[in-house]
Structures are given as C-alpha cells and as structure tokens.
Amino acid sequence: MRHCIYPGTFDPITYGHLDVLSRAAKLFDKVTVAVAESAGKAPLFTAEQRVEMITPNLVKWPHVTVTTFRGLLVEFCMAQKGDAIIRGLRALSDFEFEFNMALMNRHLEPKMETLFVMPNEQFSYTSSTLVKQVAKFGGDVKHFVPPNVAAALSRAFAPVRT
Ligand code: COA
C-alpha cells in the first residue's frame, strides 16, 4: 500500500493543484491532501474552509482524502505513515524553492522522499494569489478553480466590490 502526502496551503485549491492530484492518484494507493494552516501566509480562508472547498472535488478518487496539519510537514508525514511527499513543478521558477524544501525535508527526515510531477502546461501561470486578485476585482476565475471555489471567492470578496 503506497501512500503519498500532497501538502500545500491551498488558499484556495485550483485546477492546477487538482491536476497534480490526478497524477498522484494514478500512482499511489492512498493520497492525503495536507492543508497547511500556514498562519504566516495570512490565508484568506480558514484551514477548515479550505478543507470544505477541497472535499467535493475529491469524490472521483475514493482513495484520496483531505486533512489539515500544523508544524513540520515531515513529522505529519511520518505520523500518517506516508511513503512520499508529492509536489508539483509548474515552471522552472518553482525549482529552486522546491529543491531547497525537498533537501531540508530530507535532512529533517531522511526516510521521506519527495517526488515531483509536472501539471499540464495550461496551469503554469496559475497561483492561488493571482486567482484571488482576479476574483477580488470581479474577474472571471472559472478557468482556474472549480465552481464551488469560484462561489466561495465571490462571497469572500462581495463586501470589497460593493
Ligand atoms: N497549480 C496551481 N498553483 C500551484 C500549483 C499548481 N500545481 N502548485 C503550487 N501552486 C501555487 C500555490 O497556489 C501557491 O500560490 P500562492 O503562493 O499564490 O498562495 C504557490 O504556488 C505555492 O504553493 P505551494 O507550492 O503549495 O506552497 P505553499 O506555500 O502553499 O505550501 C508548504 C508550502 C505548506 C508545503 C510548506 O510551507 C510546508 O511544508 N510547511 C510546513 C512547515 C515545514 O515543514 N517547513 C519546512 C519545509 S522545508
């Protein structure tokens, strides 16, 4: 039974994240989406709201679940008996950050491997921050996020636009 952990802030989840997840779901018997509380990033949505937005988008993969974590990722992975951490590389610009993070995680926990997958190139410029910016000013985000996430963004930014 091979189990991977897909960590991130997911504030909010995008089709780019779901593309990475679809690849992980093909490769592993069990996948856990790990939503970092990431207080330092001052997320728009609470960790619970982010989980709520992710959950309906996982129904097609019965072996994929979502939960939150705080503290060190490798400690969470070991507690979950994960075999690997999966991360997406959208473009060359992701590489340096991901490389450093993977090496730091390996230093902290040599047993934990990090694997990288490349999402479809159509998502190479998608990020949660850009999606939030577009939504904040009333732009259409339906190409970047599932309908339930678009609706949550619209509700979150409604006071800003009135
Ligand atoms: N499609 C679309 N966007 C993507 C993407 C994809 N496939 N992959 C990443 N992104 C975007 C995210 O939306 C995010 O955008 P934002 O910065 O505008 O919010 C950005 O790329 C970075 O996201 P991600 O790669 O998921 O990083 P993160 O900062 O959200 O998560 C953690 C990083 C939580 C995994 C990491 O900080 C962590 O492990 N924290 C726990 C503490 C710890 O152990 N620290 C030591 C690690 S060395």
Coordinates of N, CA and C and ligand atoms in Angstrom, one line a residue:
M1 N 0.9 -1.2 0.0 CA 0.0 0.0 0.0 C 0.9 1.2 0.0
R2 N 1.0 1.9 -1.1 CA 1.8 3.1 -1.2 C 1.0 4.4 -0.9
H3 N 1.5 5.2 0.0 CA 0.7 6.3 0.5 C 1.5 7.6 0.3
C4 N 1.0 8.6 -0.5 CA 1.7 9.9 -0.6 C 0.9 11.0 0.0
I5 N 1.6 12.0 0.4 CA 1.0 13.2 1.0 C 1.2 14.4 0.1
Y6 N 0.2 15.1 -0.2 CA 0.3 16.2 -1.1 C 0.0 17.5 -0.3
P7 N 1.1 18.2 0.2 CA 0.9 19.3 1.1 C 0.8 20.6 0.3
G8 N 0.2 21.6 1.0 CA 0.1 22.9 0.4 C -0.8 23.8 1.3
T9 N -0.8 25.1 0.9 CA -1.7 26.0 1.7 C -3.1 25.9 1.1
F10 N -3.2 25.8 -0.2 CA -4.5 25.6 -0.9 C -5.4 26.7 -0.6
D11 N -5.0 28.0 -0.7 CA -5.8 29.1 -0.3 C -6.2 29.9 -1.6
P12 N -7.1 29.5 -2.4 CA -7.8 28.2 -2.4 C -7.2 27.2 -3.4
I13 N -7.7 26.0 -3.3 CA -7.3 25.0 -4.3 C -7.7 25.4 -5.7
T14 N -6.8 25.1 -6.7 CA -7.1 25.5 -8.1 C -7.1 24.2 -9.0
Y15 N -7.4 24.4 -10.2 CA -7.4 23.3 -11.2 C -5.9 22.8 -11.3
G16 N -5.0 23.7 -11.1 CA -3.5 23.3 -11.2 C -3.2 22.3 -10.1
H17 N -3.7 22.5 -8.9 CA -3.5 21.6 -7.8 C -4.2 20.3 -8.1
L18 N -5.4 20.4 -8.6 CA -6.2 19.2 -8.9 C -5.5 18.3 -10.0
D19 N -4.8 19.0 -10.9 CA -4.1 18.3 -12.0 C -3.0 17.5 -11.3
V20 N -2.2 18.1 -10.4 CA -1.2 17.4 -9.7 C -1.8 16.2 -9.0
L21 N -2.9 16.4 -8.3 CA -3.6 15.4 -7.5 C -4.0 14.2 -8.4
S22 N -4.5 14.5 -9.6 CA -5.0 13.5 -10.5 C -3.8 12.6 -10.9
R23 N -2.6 13.1 -11.0 CA -1.4 12.3 -11.4 C -1.0 11.5 -10.2
A24 N -1.0 12.1 -9.0 CA -0.7 11.4 -7.7 C -1.7 10.2 -7.5
A25 N -3.0 10.5 -7.8 CA -4.0 9.5 -7.6 C -3.8 8.2 -8.4
K26 N -3.2 8.4 -9.6 CA -2.9 7.3 -10.5 C -1.7 6.5 -10.0
L27 N -0.8 7.1 -9.3 CA 0.5 6.5 -8.9 C 0.4 5.8 -7.6
F28 N -0.5 6.3 -6.7 CA -0.5 5.8 -5.3 C -1.8 5.2 -4.9
D29 N -1.7 4.2 -4.0 CA -2.9 3.5 -3.5 C -3.7 4.4 -2.6
K30 N -3.0 5.4 -1.9 CA -3.7 6.3 -1.0 C -3.0 7.6 -1.1
V31 N -3.8 8.7 -1.1 CA -3.3 10.0 -1.2 C -3.9 10.9 -0.1
T32 N -3.1 11.6 0.6 CA -3.7 12.5 1.6 C -3.3 13.9 1.2
V33 N -4.3 14.8 1.0 CA -4.1 16.2 0.7 C -3.9 16.8 2.1
A34 N -2.8 17.5 2.3 CA -2.5 18.0 3.7 C -2.5 19.5 3.6
V35 N -3.5 20.1 4.2 CA -3.7 21.5 4.1 C -3.0 22.2 5.3
A36 N -1.9 22.9 5.0 CA -1.1 23.6 6.0 C -1.9 24.8 6.5
E37 N -1.9 24.9 7.8 CA -2.6 26.1 8.4 C -2.0 27.4 7.9
S38 N -0.6 27.4 7.7 CA 0.1 28.5 7.1 C -0.3 29.8 7.6
A39 N -0.3 30.0 9.0 CA -0.7 31.3 9.5 C 0.2 32.4 9.0
G40 N 1.5 32.1 8.8 CA 2.4 33.1 8.3 C 2.0 33.7 7.0
K41 N 1.3 33.0 6.2 CA 0.9 33.4 4.8 C -0.4 34.3 4.9
A42 N -1.0 34.4 6.1 CA -2.3 35.1 6.3 C -3.3 34.7 5.2
P43 N -3.7 33.4 5.2 CA -4.7 33.0 4.2 C -6.0 33.7 4.3
L44 N -6.6 33.8 3.1 CA -8.0 34.4 3.0 C -9.0 33.5 3.7
F45 N -8.9 32.1 3.5 CA -9.8 31.2 4.1 C -9.2 30.4 5.3
T46 N -10.0 30.1 6.2 CA -9.5 29.3 7.3 C -9.1 27.9 6.8
A47 N -8.4 27.2 7.6 CA -8.0 25.8 7.2 C -9.2 25.0 7.0
E48 N -10.2 25.1 7.9 CA -11.5 24.4 7.7 C -12.2 24.7 6.5
Q49 N -12.3 26.0 6.1 CA -12.9 26.4 4.9 C -12.2 25.8 3.7
R50 N -10.8 25.8 3.7 CA -10.1 25.2 2.6 C -10.4 23.7 2.4
V51 N -10.5 23.0 3.6 CA -10.8 21.6 3.5 C -12.2 21.4 2.9
E52 N -13.1 22.3 3.4 CA -14.5 22.2 2.8 C -14.6 22.4 1.3
M53 N -13.7 23.3 0.8 CA -13.7 23.6 -0.6 C -13.1 22.5 -1.4
I54 N -12.1 21.8 -0.8 CA -11.4 20.7 -1.5 C -12.3 19.4 -1.5
T55 N -13.0 19.1 -0.4 CA -13.7 17.8 -0.2 C -14.6 17.4 -1.4
P56 N -15.5 18.3 -1.9 CA -16.3 17.9 -3.0 C -15.6 17.6 -4.3
N57 N -14.4 18.1 -4.4 CA -13.6 17.9 -5.6 C -12.8 16.6 -5.6
L58 N -13.0 15.8 -4.5 CA -12.2 14.6 -4.4 C -13.1 13.3 -4.7
V59 N -14.4 13.5 -4.9 CA -15.3 12.4 -4.9 C -14.9 11.3 -6.0
K60 N -14.3 11.8 -7.1 CA -14.0 10.8 -8.1 C -12.8 9.9 -7.7
W61 N -12.1 10.3 -6.6 CA -11.0 9.4 -6.2 C -11.3 8.9 -4.8
P62 N -11.8 7.8 -4.6 CA -12.2 7.3 -3.3 C -11.0 7.1 -2.4
H63 N -9.8 7.0 -3.0 CA -8.6 6.7 -2.1 C -7.8 8.0 -1.8
V64 N -8.5 9.2 -2.1 CA -7.9 10.5 -1.8 C -8.7 11.2 -0.7
T65 N -8.0 11.6 0.4 CA -8.7 12.3 1.5 C -8.0 13.6 1.8
V66 N -8.6 14.4 2.6 CA -8.0 15.7 2.9 C -8.1 15.9 4.4
T67 N -7.0 16.5 4.9 CA -7.0 16.9 6.3 C -6.1 18.1 6.5
T68 N -6.1 18.6 7.7 CA -5.2 19.8 8.0 C -3.9 19.3 8.8
F69 N -2.9 20.2 8.7 CA -1.8 19.9 9.6 C -1.1 21.2 10.0
R70 N -0.4 21.1 11.1 CA 0.4 22.3 11.6 C 1.7 21.7 12.0
G71 N 2.7 22.6 12.0 CA 4.1 22.1 12.4 C 4.8 21.6 11.2
L72 N 5.8 20.8 11.5 CA 6.7 20.3 10.4 C 6.0 19.3 9.5
L73 N 6.1 19.5 8.3 CA 5.5 18.5 7.3 C 6.0 17.1 7.5
V74 N 7.3 17.0 7.6 CA 7.8 15.6 7.7 C 7.3 14.9 8.9
E75 N 7.1 15.6 10.0 CA 6.5 14.9 11.2 C 5.1 14.5 11.0
F76 N 4.4 15.3 10.3 CA 3.0 14.9 9.9 C 3.0 13.7 9.0
C77 N 4.0 13.7 8.0 CA 4.1 12.6 7.1 C 4.4 11.3 7.8
M78 N 5.3 11.3 8.7 CA 5.7 10.1 9.5 C 4.6 9.6 10.3
A79 N 3.8 10.6 10.9 CA 2.7 10.2 11.8 C 1.6 9.5 10.9
Q80 N 1.5 10.0 9.7 CA 0.5 9.4 8.8 C 1.0 8.1 8.1
K81 N 2.2 7.7 8.3 CA 2.9 6.6 7.7 C 2.9 6.8 6.1
G82 N 3.2 8.0 5.7 CA 3.3 8.3 4.3 C 4.7 7.8 3.8
D83 N 4.6 7.4 2.5 CA 5.9 6.9 1.8 C 6.6 8.0 1.1
A84 N 5.8 9.1 0.7 CA 6.4 10.1 -0.1 C 5.6 11.4 0.0
I85 N 6.3 12.5 -0.3 CA 5.7 13.8 -0.4 C 5.6 14.1 -1.9
I86 N 4.4 14.5 -2.4 CA 4.3 14.8 -3.8 C 4.2 16.3 -4.0
R87 N 4.9 16.9 -4.9 CA 4.9 18.3 -5.2 C 4.8 18.6 -6.7
G88 N 4.2 19.7 -7.1 CA 4.1 20.0 -8.5 C 5.1 21.0 -8.9
L89 N 5.7 20.8 -10.1 CA 6.6 21.8 -10.6 C 5.9 22.4 -11.8
R90 N 5.5 23.7 -11.7 CA 4.7 24.3 -12.8 C 5.7 24.9 -13.8
A91 N 6.8 25.4 -13.4 CA 7.8 26.1 -14.3 C 9.1 26.0 -13.6
L92 N 10.1 26.4 -14.4 CA 11.5 26.4 -13.9 C 11.6 27.3 -12.6
S93 N 10.8 28.3 -12.5 CA 10.8 29.2 -11.4 C 10.4 28.5 -10.1
D94 N 9.7 27.5 -10.1 CA 9.4 26.7 -8.9 C 10.5 25.9 -8.4
F95 N 11.5 25.7 -9.3 CA 12.5 24.6 -9.0 C 13.3 24.9 -7.7
E96 N 13.8 26.2 -7.6 CA 14.8 26.5 -6.6 C 14.1 26.3 -5.2
F97 N 12.9 26.9 -5.0 CA 12.2 26.8 -3.8 C 11.9 25.3 -3.5
E98 N 11.5 24.6 -4.5 CA 11.1 23.1 -4.3 C 12.3 22.3 -3.9
F99 N 13.4 22.6 -4.6 CA 14.7 21.9 -4.4 C 15.1 22.1 -2.9
N100 N 15.1 23.3 -2.5 CA 15.6 23.6 -1.1 C 14.6 22.9 -0.1
M101 N 13.3 23.0 -0.4 CA 12.4 22.4 0.6 C 12.6 20.9 0.6
A102 N 12.8 20.3 -0.5 CA 12.9 18.8 -0.6 C 14.2 18.4 0.2
L103 N 15.3 19.2 0.0 CA 16.5 18.8 0.7 C 16.4 19.1 2.2
M104 N 15.7 20.2 2.6 CA 15.5 20.4 4.0 C 14.7 19.3 4.6
N105 N 13.6 18.9 3.9 CA 12.8 17.8 4.5 C 13.6 16.5 4.5
R106 N 14.5 16.3 3.6 CA 15.3 15.1 3.6 C 16.3 15.1 4.8
H107 N 16.8 16.3 5.0 CA 17.7 16.5 6.2 C 16.9 16.2 7.5
L108 N 15.7 16.7 7.6 CA 14.9 16.5 8.8 C 14.5 15.1 9.0
E109 N 14.2 14.4 7.8 CA 13.7 13.0 7.9 C 14.2 12.3 6.7
P110 N 15.4 11.6 6.8 CA 16.0 11.0 5.6 C 15.1 9.9 5.0
K111 N 14.1 9.4 5.7 CA 13.3 8.3 5.2 C 12.2 8.8 4.2
M112 N 12.0 10.2 4.3 CA 10.8 10.7 3.5 C 11.3 11.2 2.1
E113 N 10.8 10.6 1.1 CA 11.2 11.0 -0.3 C 10.2 12.1 -0.8
T114 N 10.7 13.0 -1.6 CA 9.9 14.0 -2.3 C 9.9 13.6 -3.8
L115 N 8.7 13.5 -4.3 CA 8.5 13.3 -5.8 C 7.9 14.5 -6.4
F116 N 8.3 14.8 -7.7 CA 7.8 15.9 -8.4 C 7.0 15.5 -9.6
V117 N 5.9 16.1 -9.8 CA 5.1 15.9 -11.1 C 4.9 17.2 -11.8
M118 N 4.8 17.2 -13.1 CA 4.5 18.5 -13.8 C 3.1 18.5 -14.1
P119 N 2.4 19.6 -13.6 CA 1.0 19.7 -14.1 C 0.9 20.1 -15.6
N120 N -0.2 20.0 -16.2 CA -0.4 20.4 -17.5 C 0.1 21.9 -17.7
E121 N 0.7 22.1 -18.8 CA 1.3 23.5 -19.0 C 0.3 24.6 -19.0
Q122 N -1.0 24.2 -19.2 CA -2.0 25.3 -19.2 C -2.1 25.9 -17.8
F123 N -1.6 25.2 -16.8 CA -1.6 25.8 -15.4 C -0.3 26.4 -15.0
S124 N 0.6 26.6 -15.9 CA 2.0 27.0 -15.5 C 1.9 28.4 -14.9
Y125 N 0.9 29.2 -15.2 CA 0.9 30.6 -14.6 C -0.2 30.7 -13.5
T126 N -0.8 29.6 -13.1 CA -1.9 29.7 -12.1 C -1.3 29.7 -10.7
S127 N -1.7 30.6 -9.9 CA -1.4 30.5 -8.5 C -2.6 31.0 -7.7
S128 N -2.6 30.6 -6.4 CA -3.8 31.0 -5.6 C -3.8 32.5 -5.4
T129 N -2.7 33.1 -5.3 CA -2.6 34.6 -5.2 C -3.2 35.3 -6.4
L130 N -2.8 34.9 -7.6 CA -3.3 35.5 -8.8 C -4.9 35.3 -8.9
V131 N -5.3 34.1 -8.6 CA -6.7 33.8 -8.7 C -7.5 34.7 -7.7
K132 N -7.0 34.9 -6.5 CA -7.6 35.8 -5.5 C -7.7 37.2 -6.0
Q133 N -6.6 37.6 -6.6 CA -6.5 39.0 -7.2 C -7.6 39.2 -8.3
V134 N -7.7 38.2 -9.2 CA -8.7 38.4 -10.2 C -10.1 38.4 -9.7
A135 N -10.3 37.5 -8.7 CA -11.7 37.4 -8.1 C -12.0 38.7 -7.3
K136 N -11.0 39.2 -6.6 CA -11.3 40.4 -5.8 C -11.8 41.6 -6.7
F137 N -11.3 41.7 -7.9 CA -11.7 42.8 -8.7 C -12.8 42.4 -9.8
G138 N -13.4 41.2 -9.4 CA -14.6 40.8 -10.2 C -14.3 40.1 -11.5
G139 N -13.1 39.7 -11.7 CA -12.7 38.9 -12.9 C -13.3 37.5 -12.9
D140 N -13.3 36.9 -14.0 CA -13.8 35.5 -14.1 C -12.7 34.5 -13.8
V141 N -13.0 33.7 -12.8 CA -12.0 32.7 -12.4 C -12.3 31.3 -12.8
K142 N -13.4 31.1 -13.6 CA -13.9 29.8 -13.8 C -12.9 28.8 -14.5
H143 N -12.0 29.4 -15.2 CA -11.0 28.6 -15.9 C -9.9 28.1 -14.9
F144 N -9.9 28.6 -13.7 CA -8.8 28.3 -12.8 C -9.2 27.6 -11.6
V145 N -10.5 27.7 -11.2 CA -10.9 27.0 -10.0 C -12.3 26.3 -10.2
P146 N -12.6 25.2 -9.5 CA -13.9 24.6 -9.6 C -15.0 25.5 -9.2
P147 N -16.2 25.2 -9.6 CA -17.4 26.2 -9.4 C -17.6 26.5 -7.9
N148 N -17.4 25.5 -7.0 CA -17.7 25.8 -5.6 C -16.6 26.7 -5.0
V149 N -15.4 26.7 -5.6 CA -14.3 27.6 -5.1 C -14.6 29.0 -5.7
A150 N -15.0 29.1 -6.9 CA -15.4 30.4 -7.5 C -16.5 31.0 -6.7
A151 N -17.5 30.2 -6.3 CA -18.6 30.8 -5.5 C -18.1 31.3 -4.1
A152 N -17.2 30.5 -3.5 CA -16.6 31.0 -2.2 C -15.8 32.2 -2.4
L153 N -15.1 32.4 -3.5 CA -14.3 33.6 -3.7 C -15.2 34.8 -3.9
S154 N -16.3 34.5 -4.6 CA -17.2 35.6 -4.9 C -17.8 36.1 -3.6
R155 N -18.2 35.1 -2.7 CA -18.8 35.5 -1.4 C -17.7 36.3 -0.6
A156 N -16.5 35.8 -0.6 CA -15.5 36.4 0.3 C -15.2 37.8 -0.2
F157 N -15.3 38.1 -1.5 CA -14.9 39.4 -1.9 C -16.1 40.3 -2.2
A158 N -17.3 39.8 -1.9 CA -18.5 40.6 -2.2 C -18.5 42.0 -1.5
P159 N -18.0 42.0 -0.2 CA -18.0 43.3 0.5 C -17.0 44.3 -0.1
V160 N -15.9 43.7 -0.7 CA -14.9 44.6 -1.3 C -15.4 45.3 -2.5
R161 N -16.3 44.6 -3.3 CA -16.8 45.2 -4.5 C -18.0 46.0 -4.4
T162 N -18.6 46.1 -3.1 CA -19.8 46.9 -3.0 C -19.5 48.3 -2.5
Ligands
COA1 N1 -1.2 24.7 -9.7 C1 -1.5 26.0 -9.3 N2 -0.9 26.6 -8.4 C2 0.1 26.0 -7.7 C3 0.4 24.7 -8.0 C4 -0.3 24.0 -9.1 N3 0.0 22.8 -9.5 N4 1.5 24.3 -7.2 C5 1.7 25.4 -6.5 N5 0.9 26.4 -6.8 C6 0.9 27.7 -6.2 C7 0.0 27.8 -4.9 O1 -1.3 28.2 -5.3 C8 0.7 28.9 -4.2 O2 0.3 30.1 -4.6 P1 0.4 31.4 -3.6 O3 1.8 31.5 -3.1 O4 0.0 32.4 -4.5 O5 -0.6 31.1 -2.5 C9 2.2 28.7 -4.6 O6 2.2 28.0 -5.8 C10 3.0 28.0 -3.6 O7 2.2 26.9 -3.2 P2 2.7 25.6 -2.6 O8 3.7 25.1 -3.5 O9 1.5 24.7 -2.4 O10 3.4 26.1 -1.3 P3 2.7 26.5 -0.1 O11 3.4 27.7 0.3 O12 1.2 26.7 -0.3 O13 2.9 25.3 0.8 C11 4.1 24.0 2.4 C12 4.2 25.0 1.3 C13 2.9 24.2 3.3 C14 4.1 22.6 1.8 C15 5.4 24.2 3.3 O14 5.5 25.5 3.6 C16 5.4 23.3 4.5 O15 5.7 22.2 4.4 N6 5.1 23.9 5.6 C17 5.1 23.2 6.9 C18 6.3 23.6 7.8 C19 7.6 22.9 7.4 O16 7.7 21.7 7.5 N7 8.5 23.6 6.9 C20 9.8 23.1 6.4 C21 9.7 22.8 5.0 S1 11.3 22.8 4.3

